[in-house]
Amino acid sequence: MDSANERKTSGHSPCRLRMLGPLAAWRDGQSVDLGPPLQRAALCMLAAHMGQVATKEALISGLWGERPPNTAEQSVYTYIAGLRRILEPQGGRRGSYSVLLSRSGGYVLARGPVEVDVEDFERRLAEARRLDGDGDLRGCLRALNAAVGCWSGPALCGVPGPFAQAERARLEELRLAAREDRAEVLLRLNLHQEAAAALTELVGEAPLRERARDLLMLALYRCGRQADALHTYMDIKRLLAERLGVDPGETLRERYELILRADPSLNQAGAAASDARSSRPPRQLPRAVSGFVGRAEEVVRLRSLLAPWDGGAPQAVIAITGAPGAGKSALAVHAAHAAVHAFPDGQLYVNLLGATPGVERLKPIDVLGRLLRALGLPSEAVPPDADEAAAMLRDRLEGRRTLILLDDAAGPEQVRALLGLPAGTSVLITSRESFAVTDDCVQLVLGRMLRSEAVTVLAKLVGAERIAADPAAAARLADLCGGLPLALRLAAARLMDRPQWTPTELADRLEDRRRTLHELEAGKTAVRSSLELSYESLARGKSVLDRLAARVLCHLGLLHVADVTAHVVAALVDEPADAAERALDRLVRAHLLEAAGTGRFRMHDLVRLYTIELADTHLAPEARKDALLRALGFYGATARQASTVLDPHRVQLPWPAVPQRPVALVSLAEARNWLEEELANVVAAASQALVSEDDDIARRGVYVGFSLHWQLSRGAHRSEQLHLSRRALAVGERTGDREVMSLAHGQVASALLHYGRAAEAMPHQWAELGLKRVLGDRFGEMRALGNLAVTHLRLEQYAKSRECSEKQRVIAREIGSDVGERHSLLIGGEACAKLGELTEALSLLREGLALAHAARDRYHETVGLAILARFHLDCGDPLSAKSSLERSVRCALEIGYRLQECQSLTLLGRAHRLLGEPEQALSRVQSALAIARSLQDDELRHEAEAELQAIRAAFPRPDSARPRPAHLLCCRR
């Protein structure tokens, strides 16, 4: 399913970067000069955020701090250019780079071409933690040795700038903690001498680290050096008092007391711990988030499931699922702490690492092993087979009330062995994946927080006074974060880091959608990173469906529409519709998409922004263009098909040959529903294409807009029609395409006529007619003459209107265009009526209506009947007008011609008024007014309101119906 030409690749050999020591780099085994100090600092910033965009603002802040020089931005450009020459000496001759990429508002160092020792270090630390959790102390020690071995001196040695200083401190803390972890593992392996030697060296480097002192005291005591252990305590007590004015912490003081009295527990590392574990129930829950806010409904629901009000057994399995950053883990921990009283036999916790970057997710046997060891089983007694271990866990939990919190599950398969535990045990799971089909499981799907809850979160984190000072800005900020707890926390972090900013200033920055995801970052925590984990999990998945879902997510960033269906996604990724639908369902289960009705899918705003970046990063320019052209081809082809089914007599505007097949629409209802549901999306897709700098995409956007002509006209979508038409005209003029220009002029004129701006429409009508004649397009000329006749009619230039309609009729009969002939008869009839040529007018109208009725052309019938009704009304014959208008309304309803339905209902109200029928008149005009308001059409609304006032003036009281007037009156001449 993966397309080879869609993913950018690089042929460059990896460049190795050393940050854990004096900064240095090698390419192909040769040392590389990284340039001046600040250029080296810029490289460190990019490498520390590998695969993420570093904005120019962030680079400037990281290099110079709060007071950058006036030349800072230009200097950044210089450093980026210098780094590109170093990292990619053979690339970029045509402005294209694959290692250090330009992205909206900043730069990104691509993963793969550059290897950084910091990533190796952090990966080995994560591996050590995993092995420790599995009870493999020897493997853990090897991983820690490898991690510590990554260092060759102080991190970022010689690199200037605030970022380097902060990153240096962070990495140094990790290094010292890793050495402490290594020493603790040595002690647990009873290698006391080695531990004492390592800790003595560490304490010499960092004399105030209490954990190192604590471990050193224990190591010395176990080596038989009690006096040295006590001296170690007295030494740090003196140093803390002299340098910081504080006493040692509680852990150190307790260790000192135990050594002072030679407590036996100090000599029994493994046994003591095991006895301690077995003597009390495990209490492994992480600390709950202080000041947890919101999710009131979910909290109550979880409490009722974990600790039922009637004292019954808790729900066996509960899964909290939702999008990345929805706050699943925080809610689970909060709910677990609130229900601890219901689980007196223990609360177990395992992080399953389902979406942790760079770390392999835990296998079922690893999870079972951790749980069994937490329940007091020695490591050597844990069965190696998952089924046996699961059986042993069930045996251990029988008769107990135990809560097991499994955080960050990759999906149901990872925890399947933990389902079916004895009654009384509850398994609480958090996951980005759906658990809807899991047996005996209640799933809570976390959506967006309520706005009030989101504002409360901001107030809790930033300060109530600061948020209360501008509640409107706080609400706007909550909306821009999409009610996503992670985004809210990051926005709050931005405000806390910038105390001079107001919520309004941050909201203004977030409204620039090119930089929204850049703003929602704090250190290595970011909305983008959270979403990236979900995408990478799919992209690297073993199943074909997962990889297709990743491709679909990537391609969705190309099409800027509110929601999508399987058919348009199928065109986008060039796959069958059923495969596209399965991929969309997979994205829903991964909580990267939301179901938006039957067969429709939409994205959270922040996910949408991420997909745009994803498409820009992962798809080559040609792949992006081809995919967008396919989607546009599908939209245009189906819009034309639906319009044809709805009214086969309307001649569609030209359309290029495309390979995309439209949706199979057979019935009027299917066609009408598709056009109504997809209209906004097709308009959005056409608008997106029309502003493209690529001529092929822009032209396709032109024709997609043209495919909507009849639907826009029928539905009185005037603003959309005028917008698309003017854009199309600009594309035609830019590309010199006379066919596009001629059609666009006609569309602009049509939209202006619908607005009642006939004078503005006239130049466009003449331009259309002139271009059609130059092109030798007789049908186009005939059509333009018909439209010109309508324009003259609206300008009350009735003689010119009749002349144009007669010319149209000549060409229509010459080329055999029945629809053109009908149009000319109806418009000619209306023009003659206005000129007072009533006999001719009636003859033309009756002929045109007869032809329309014979052809079952409901559009011309509804229009012609309305024209005939006006004729009858002007002649003082409201009864005949009423009959024509009732038929006109029925025809308009049949083809969904809302504009004509509204106009005919208003005229029908007038006919009823003249016939002395106030109730019917009021009913018809109120229906017209409702349609006008739904269409947001001021002209139609004013016409209906004017008739409504006339009705109320004619019938001031409900019982004041006037005598029915004679209807066979002589026509006024």
XYZ file of N, CA, C and O in Angstrom, residues 270-419:
600
model
N 17.777 -8.018 49.291
C 16.655 -8.645 48.606
C 15.616 -9.171 49.566
O 14.429 -8.940 49.408
N 16.054 -9.878 50.617
C 15.109 -10.517 51.526
C 14.269 -9.502 52.268
O 13.061 -9.656 52.414
N 14.929 -8.426 52.739
C 14.192 -7.414 53.493
C 13.120 -6.783 52.628
O 11.989 -6.559 53.069
N 13.521 -6.475 51.420
C 12.540 -5.844 50.528
C 11.377 -6.780 50.254
O 10.216 -6.364 50.234
N 11.706 -8.075 50.056
C 10.654 -9.043 49.763
C 9.721 -9.204 50.942
O 8.504 -9.252 50.800
N 10.314 -9.265 52.165
C 9.491 -9.400 53.362
C 8.597 -8.187 53.544
O 7.425 -8.304 53.916
N 9.186 -6.993 53.243
C 8.403 -5.763 53.401
C 7.226 -5.758 52.435
O 6.124 -5.344 52.784
N 7.494 -6.229 51.225
C 6.426 -6.252 50.234
C 5.318 -7.216 50.637
O 4.139 -6.935 50.482
N 5.727 -8.376 51.131
C 4.727 -9.381 51.449
C 3.958 -9.048 52.717
O 2.890 -9.574 52.948
N 4.495 -8.150 53.551
C 3.846 -7.838 54.818
C 2.743 -6.812 54.657
O 1.939 -6.635 55.559
N 2.703 -6.102 53.556
C 1.653 -5.093 53.360
C 1.195 -5.126 51.902
O 1.946 -5.498 51.008
N -0.033 -4.723 51.655
C -0.522 -4.694 50.264
C 0.254 -3.670 49.449
O 0.702 -2.636 49.977
N 0.442 -3.947 48.173
C 1.179 -2.986 47.330
C 0.376 -1.701 47.126
O -0.844 -1.728 46.950
N 1.070 -0.586 47.157
C 0.466 0.726 46.940
C 1.291 1.435 45.857
O 2.157 2.238 46.155
N 1.035 1.116 44.607
C 1.913 1.547 43.521
C 1.379 2.714 42.695
O 2.025 3.128 41.726
N 0.223 3.250 43.031
C -0.343 4.311 42.199
C 0.571 5.532 42.165
O 1.110 5.941 43.203
N 0.751 6.133 40.998
C 1.519 7.397 40.940
C 0.764 8.484 41.715
O -0.437 8.377 41.967
N 1.484 9.532 42.062
C 0.870 10.658 42.765
C -0.189 11.292 41.863
O 0.035 11.510 40.674
N -1.332 11.574 42.464
C -2.415 12.203 41.693
C -2.046 13.643 41.377
O -1.301 14.296 42.115
N -2.563 14.143 40.260
C -2.321 15.531 39.865
C -2.975 16.444 40.883
O -4.165 16.311 41.192
N -2.204 17.362 41.448
C -2.761 18.291 42.429
C -3.719 19.248 41.729
O -3.448 19.749 40.647
N -4.840 19.495 42.372
C -5.805 20.429 41.802
C -6.427 19.934 40.515
O -6.632 20.710 39.582
N -6.733 18.637 40.449
C -7.365 18.093 39.247
C -8.659 18.855 38.970
O -9.470 19.082 39.868
N -8.861 19.237 37.706
C -9.997 20.081 37.339
C -10.784 19.420 36.217
O -10.204 18.843 35.286
N -12.113 19.551 36.275
C -12.961 19.142 35.165
C -13.256 17.656 35.139
O -13.010 16.912 36.085
N -13.839 17.215 34.029
C -14.233 15.820 33.795
C -15.161 15.315 34.897
O -15.074 14.157 35.313
N -16.061 16.202 35.374
C -16.918 15.832 36.501
C -17.782 14.619 36.179
O -17.918 13.691 36.995
N -18.372 14.601 34.990
C -19.234 13.485 34.610
C -18.450 12.187 34.560
O -18.915 11.143 35.043
N -17.240 12.235 33.985
C -16.429 11.017 33.880
C -15.955 10.545 35.262
O -15.894 9.338 35.524
N -15.629 11.485 36.145
C -15.173 11.111 37.492
C -16.292 10.376 38.234
O -16.052 9.346 38.881
N -17.514 10.912 38.159
C -18.645 10.256 38.829
C -18.881 8.868 38.236
O -19.121 7.894 38.966
N -18.784 8.768 36.919
C -18.997 7.475 36.256
C -17.945 6.461 36.690
O -18.270 5.306 37.008
N -16.691 6.873 36.729
C -15.620 5.964 37.132
C -15.777 5.535 38.587
O -15.544 4.372 38.940
N -16.158 6.465 39.424
C -16.342 6.120 40.840
C -17.439 5.072 41.001
O -17.299 4.124 41.791
N -18.523 5.216 40.239
C -19.614 4.248 40.352
C -19.201 2.878 39.829
O -19.735 1.857 40.275
N -18.267 2.849 38.879
C -17.797 1.569 38.334
C -16.773 0.910 39.252
O -16.775 -0.316 39.423
N -15.882 1.723 39.817
C -14.827 1.163 40.674
C -15.331 0.863 42.082
O -14.901 -0.115 42.702
N -16.194 1.719 42.596
C -16.714 1.527 43.954
C -18.224 1.712 43.914
O -18.741 2.783 44.264
N -18.969 0.705 43.447
C -20.428 0.828 43.313
C -21.074 1.272 44.616
O -20.662 0.856 45.707
N -22.116 2.110 44.472
C -22.754 2.677 45.661
C -23.385 1.596 46.537
O -23.489 1.776 47.764
N -23.762 0.457 45.924
C -24.407 -0.590 46.719
C -23.415 -1.559 47.342
O -23.818 -2.563 47.948
N -22.120 -1.276 47.195
C -21.104 -2.141 47.779
C -20.826 -3.395 46.976
O -20.086 -4.283 47.439
N -21.380 -3.494 45.778
C -21.163 -4.675 44.955
C -19.757 -4.737 44.370
O -18.914 -3.854 44.616
N -19.507 -5.783 43.595
C -18.180 -5.968 43.001
C -17.923 -4.879 41.964
O -18.839 -4.431 41.263
N -16.678 -4.430 41.839
C -16.355 -3.397 40.855
C -16.426 -3.956 39.438
O -16.388 -5.163 39.223
N -16.530 -3.051 38.467
C -16.498 -3.440 37.059
C -15.161 -4.123 36.755
O -14.100 -3.656 37.162
N -15.223 -5.234 36.017
C -14.014 -6.030 35.776
C -12.965 -5.257 34.986
O -11.783 -5.225 35.353
N -13.372 -4.648 33.876
C -12.426 -3.926 33.014
C -13.040 -2.580 32.645
O -14.195 -2.511 32.220
N -12.249 -1.532 32.802
C -12.671 -0.180 32.422
C -11.562 0.397 31.556
O -10.384 0.383 31.953
N -11.918 0.878 30.380
C -10.916 1.466 29.481
C -11.246 2.940 29.272
O -12.360 3.291 28.885
N -10.271 3.791 29.557
C -10.389 5.224 29.272
C -9.615 5.474 27.990
O -8.391 5.336 27.955
N -10.319 5.807 26.933
C -9.670 6.014 25.642
C -9.921 7.436 25.164
O -10.797 8.138 25.660
N -9.147 7.846 24.191
C -9.308 9.198 23.662
C -8.083 9.613 22.878
O -7.090 8.881 22.778
N -8.162 10.812 22.336
C -7.092 11.328 21.496
C -5.836 11.593 22.310
O -5.902 11.743 23.537
N -4.676 11.672 21.664
C -3.453 12.055 22.376
C -3.641 13.405 23.062
O -4.169 14.348 22.471
N -3.215 13.471 24.335
C -3.314 14.733 25.063
C -4.665 14.991 25.679
O -4.923 16.095 26.179
N -5.575 13.991 25.670
C -6.917 14.208 26.212
C -6.975 14.115 27.726
O -8.022 14.358 28.322
N -5.863 13.741 28.373
C -5.835 13.674 29.836
C -6.283 12.332 30.392
O -6.813 12.257 31.495
N -6.041 11.261 29.634
C -6.502 9.928 30.049
C -5.792 9.469 31.327
O -6.440 8.992 32.262
N -4.480 9.585 31.343
C -3.712 9.089 32.496
C -4.042 9.875 33.753
O -4.207 9.299 34.843
N -4.139 11.200 33.638
C -4.447 12.026 34.808
C -5.810 11.653 35.380
O -5.982 11.552 36.611
N -6.797 11.444 34.509
C -8.127 11.058 34.972
C -8.088 9.686 35.640
O -8.701 9.480 36.699
N -7.361 8.741 35.036
C -7.300 7.384 35.594
C -6.665 7.386 36.986
O -7.179 6.752 37.920
N -5.564 8.097 37.135
C -4.887 8.151 38.440
C -5.777 8.844 39.466
O -5.887 8.412 40.625
N -6.432 9.931 39.045
C -7.331 10.654 39.956
C -8.468 9.740 40.413
O -8.780 9.677 41.621
N -9.079 9.031 39.473
C -10.187 8.142 39.814
C -9.713 6.977 40.685
O -10.421 6.557 41.611
N -8.518 6.466 40.403
C -7.982 5.349 41.195
C -7.751 5.770 42.641
O -8.088 5.045 43.579
N -7.182 6.944 42.840
C -6.966 7.432 44.211
C -8.291 7.649 44.935
O -8.398 7.398 46.144
N -9.300 8.119 44.203
C -10.600 8.357 44.831
C -11.283 7.061 45.252
O -12.187 7.084 46.094
N -10.840 5.926 44.676
C -11.487 4.647 44.965
C -10.596 3.682 45.740
O -10.917 2.488 45.825
N -9.486 4.151 46.323
C -8.556 3.223 47.001
C -9.226 2.479 48.155
O -8.878 1.332 48.442
N -10.207 3.133 48.789
C -10.863 2.482 49.921
C -11.583 1.199 49.503
O -11.826 0.315 50.338
N -11.930 1.112 48.220
C -12.662 -0.065 47.737
C -11.724 -1.216 47.403
O -12.208 -2.319 47.073
N -10.400 -0.994 47.490
C -9.418 -2.030 47.125
C -8.379 -2.175 48.241
O -7.204 -1.798 48.094
N -8.807 -2.739 49.372
C -7.893 -2.839 50.530
C -6.726 -3.786 50.307
O -5.725 -3.713 51.030
N -6.820 -4.670 49.308
C -5.751 -5.644 49.088
C -4.670 -5.146 48.136
O -3.778 -5.916 47.751
N -4.757 -3.888 47.734
C -3.650 -3.321 46.959
C -4.081 -2.628 45.691
O -5.161 -2.874 45.144
N -3.210 -1.731 45.247
C -3.382 -1.037 43.974
C -2.065 -1.169 43.205
O -1.014 -0.708 43.673
N -2.124 -1.811 42.065
C -0.940 -2.063 41.256
C -0.926 -1.112 40.063
O -1.987 -0.718 39.549
N 0.261 -0.773 39.619
C 0.396 0.155 38.488
C 1.504 -0.320 37.564
O 2.603 -0.681 38.021
N 1.213 -0.321 36.260
C 2.239 -0.631 35.261
C 2.064 0.337 34.090
O 0.958 0.478 33.556
N 3.150 0.987 33.718
C 3.154 1.790 32.487
C 3.526 0.853 31.345
O 4.649 0.350 31.273
N 2.587 0.632 30.429
C 2.790 -0.344 29.362
C 3.610 0.200 28.196
O 3.923 -0.541 27.269
N 3.935 1.492 28.230
C 4.818 2.109 27.225
C 4.266 1.941 25.810
O 5.013 1.819 24.839
N 2.950 1.961 25.685
C 2.335 1.768 24.374
C 2.618 2.884 23.400
O 2.590 2.680 22.185
N 2.871 4.093 23.912
C 3.131 5.235 23.026
C 4.305 6.041 23.523
O 4.316 7.261 23.465
N 5.316 5.338 24.036
C 6.517 6.013 24.531
C 7.589 5.974 23.454
O 7.935 4.897 22.965
N 8.103 7.145 23.067
C 9.064 7.173 21.950
C 10.372 6.479 22.284
O 10.898 6.617 23.389
N 10.879 5.723 21.318
C 12.202 5.120 21.437
C 12.271 3.940 22.374
O 13.360 3.429 22.636
N 11.142 3.495 22.923
C 11.148 2.395 23.884
C 10.157 1.339 23.411
O 9.033 1.653 23.013
N 10.591 0.091 23.456
C 9.707 -0.994 23.049
C 8.598 -1.178 24.072
O 8.842 -1.163 25.284
N 7.363 -1.320 23.600
C 6.238 -1.513 24.514
C 6.395 -2.829 25.267
O 7.012 -3.782 24.763
N 5.855 -2.912 26.472
C 5.985 -4.114 27.284
C 5.220 -5.271 26.661
O 4.101 -5.103 26.169
N 5.823 -6.437 26.726
C 5.149 -7.654 26.262
C 4.229 -8.153 27.378
O 4.447 -7.857 28.558
N 3.190 -8.919 27.033
C 2.277 -9.433 28.076
C 3.009 -10.156 29.204
O 2.664 -9.973 30.372
N 4.015 -10.959 28.876
C 4.736 -11.670 29.945
C 5.479 -10.700 30.846
O 5.603 -10.925 32.061
N 5.973 -9.580 30.276
C 6.647 -8.583 31.107
C 5.658 -7.958 32.092
O 5.988 -7.746 33.278
N 4.466 -7.660 31.625
C 3.451 -7.057 32.493
C 3.057 -8.032 33.598
O 2.980 -7.672 34.780
N 2.826 -9.285 33.216
C 2.449 -10.298 34.213
C 3.549 -10.481 35.254
O 3.273 -10.609 36.459
N 4.793 -10.487 34.803
C 5.911 -10.629 35.732
C 5.954 -9.500 36.738
O 6.178 -9.722 37.942
N 5.761 -8.288 36.282
C 5.783 -7.142 37.205
C 4.669 -7.250 38.248
O 4.877 -6.958 39.436
N 3.482 -7.628 37.786
C 2.367 -7.719 38.714
C 2.593 -8.828 39.749
O 2.323 -8.645 40.949
N 3.099 -9.977 39.297
C 3.346 -11.081 40.229
C 4.425 -10.715 41.240
O 4.300 -11.033 42.438
N 5.473 -10.060 40.785
C 6.526 -9.654 41.734
C 5.995 -8.627 42.727
O 6.364 -8.637 43.902
N 5.123 -7.728 42.257
C 4.534 -6.747 43.165
C 3.664 -7.403 44.224
O 3.513 -6.884 45.333
N 3.107 -8.584 43.881
C 2.284 -9.320 44.843
C 3.115 -10.255 45.716
O 2.568 -11.091 46.446
N 4.444 -10.150 45.631
C 5.318 -10.882 46.546
C 5.972 -12.115 45.977
O 6.700 -12.810 46.693
N 5.755 -12.433 44.709
C 6.348 -13.629 44.121
C 7.807 -13.338 43.749
O 8.091 -12.342 43.070
N 8.760 -14.180 44.153
C 10.159 -13.964 43.764
C 10.326 -14.025 42.248
O 9.587 -14.724 41.553
N 11.298 -13.296 41.735
C 11.517 -13.216 40.284
C 11.712 -14.593 39.672
O 11.178 -14.883 38.588
N 12.466 -15.451 40.367
C 12.776 -16.756 39.805
C 11.552 -17.676 39.750
O 11.555 -18.692 39.053
N 10.485 -17.299 40.478
C 9.288 -18.133 40.502
C 8.278 -17.739 39.438
O 7.260 -18.410 39.260
N 8.531 -16.639 38.710
C 7.596 -16.182 37.673
C 7.721 -17.096 36.458
O 8.804 -17.232 35.884
N 6.627 -17.739 36.023
C 6.712 -18.641 34.857
C 7.099 -17.859 33.594
O 6.696 -16.711 33.423
N 7.863 -18.470 32.710
C 8.243 -17.781 31.467
C 7.112 -17.747 30.437
O 7.152 -16.961 29.503
N 6.100 -18.594 30.601
C 5.004 -18.657 29.646
C 3.889 -17.717 30.096
O 3.491 -17.708 31.275
N 3.351 -16.933 29.165
C 2.345 -15.936 29.506
C 1.072 -16.576 30.049
O 0.468 -16.068 31.002
N 0.642 -17.686 29.467
C -0.586 -18.331 29.937
C -0.419 -18.841 31.368
O -1.325 -18.693 32.203
N 0.750 -19.435 31.663
C 0.998 -19.921 33.018
C 1.062 -18.768 34.002
O 0.537 -18.848 35.126
N 1.719 -17.685 33.593
C 1.825 -16.523 34.469
C 0.450 -15.914 34.721
O 0.145 -15.488 35.843
N -0.415 -15.880 33.695
C -1.754 -15.343 33.868
C -2.558 -16.202 34.837
O -3.309 -15.692 35.676
N -2.406 -17.528 34.716
C -3.103 -18.428 35.639
C -2.628 -18.205 37.074
O -3.432 -18.205 38.026
N -1.323 -18.014 37.244
C -0.778 -17.765 38.575
C -1.297 -16.443 39.136
O -1.601 -16.332 40.329
N -1.425 -15.429 38.258
C -1.943 -14.138 38.718
C -3.397 -14.278 39.174
O -3.784 -13.721 40.211
N -4.186 -15.039 38.402
C -5.572 -15.243 38.809
C -5.645 -15.935 40.170
O -6.480 -15.601 41.016
N -4.755 -16.895 40.391
C -4.723 -17.616 41.673
C -4.378 -16.668 42.817
O -4.980 -16.721 43.884
N -3.393 -15.791 42.590
C -2.956 -14.854 43.623
C -4.051 -13.840 43.970
O -4.118 -13.356 45.099
N -4.875 -13.477 42.969
C -5.876 -12.434 43.183
C -7.213 -12.985 43.660
O -8.106 -12.197 44.005
N -7.380 -14.279 43.670
C -8.637 -14.885 44.086
C -8.979 -14.455 45.513
O -8.158 -14.549 46.426
N -10.198 -13.968 45.688
C -10.657 -13.563 47.016
C -10.158 -12.213 47.465
O -10.421 -11.808 48.602
N -9.450 -11.505 46.603
C -8.914 -10.187 46.976
C -9.684 -9.075 46.277
O -10.320 -9.284 45.250
N -9.598 -7.887 46.870
C -10.103 -6.665 46.238
C -8.879 -5.851 45.815
O -8.260 -5.180 46.627
N -8.551 -5.947 44.534
C -7.321 -5.322 44.037
C -7.633 -4.490 42.795
O -8.426 -4.890 41.942
N -6.991 -3.346 42.711
C -7.111 -2.481 41.534
C -5.799 -2.538 40.752
O -4.714 -2.390 41.328
N -5.898 -2.747 39.457
C -4.718 -2.763 38.583
C -4.886 -1.650 37.556
O -5.828 -1.669 36.754
N -3.991 -0.688 37.595
C -4.024 0.416 36.632
C -2.951 0.162 35.574
O -1.750 0.151 35.870
N -3.392 -0.057 34.342
C -2.498 -0.292 33.209
C -2.510 0.959 32.332
O -3.476 1.209 31.607
N -1.464 1.722 32.437
C -1.407 3.019 31.768
C -0.763 2.894 30.389
O 0.222 2.174 30.214
N -1.326 3.609 29.411
C -0.740 3.731 28.075
C -0.640 2.381 27.368
O 0.422 1.977 26.891
N -1.764 1.703 27.265
C -1.796 0.428 26.534
C -1.774 0.688 25.034
O -2.424 1.613 24.540
N -1.023 -0.135 24.328
C -0.965 0.004 22.867
C -2.275 -0.418 22.226
O -2.609 0.028 21.132
N -3.032 -1.272 22.900
C -4.301 -1.750 22.367
C -4.754 -2.978 23.134
O -4.066 -3.446 24.053
N -5.911 -3.527 22.785
C -6.438 -4.682 23.524
C -5.502 -5.878 23.557
O -5.450 -6.592 24.554
N -4.758 -6.126 22.472
C -3.899 -7.311 22.425
C -2.848 -7.292 23.526
O -2.481 -8.336 24.056
N -2.357 -6.104 23.866
C -1.279 -6.022 24.857
C -1.752 -6.443 26.245
O -0.954 -6.910 27.065
N -3.042 -6.315 26.525
C -3.543 -6.595 27.875
C -4.511 -7.779 27.908
O -5.121 -8.046 28.935
N -4.641 -8.495 26.788
C -5.647 -9.560 26.733
C -5.417 -10.616 27.812
O -6.374 -11.165 28.369
N -4.162 -10.897 28.144
C -3.861 -11.909 29.165
C -4.307 -11.476 30.551
O -4.409 -12.298 31.463
N -4.571 -10.173 30.727
C -4.949 -9.660 32.043
C -6.455 -9.524 32.193
O -6.934 -8.994 33.194
N -7.192 -9.942 31.186
C -8.640 -9.900 31.286
C -9.149 -11.218 31.869
O -8.476 -12.237 31.824
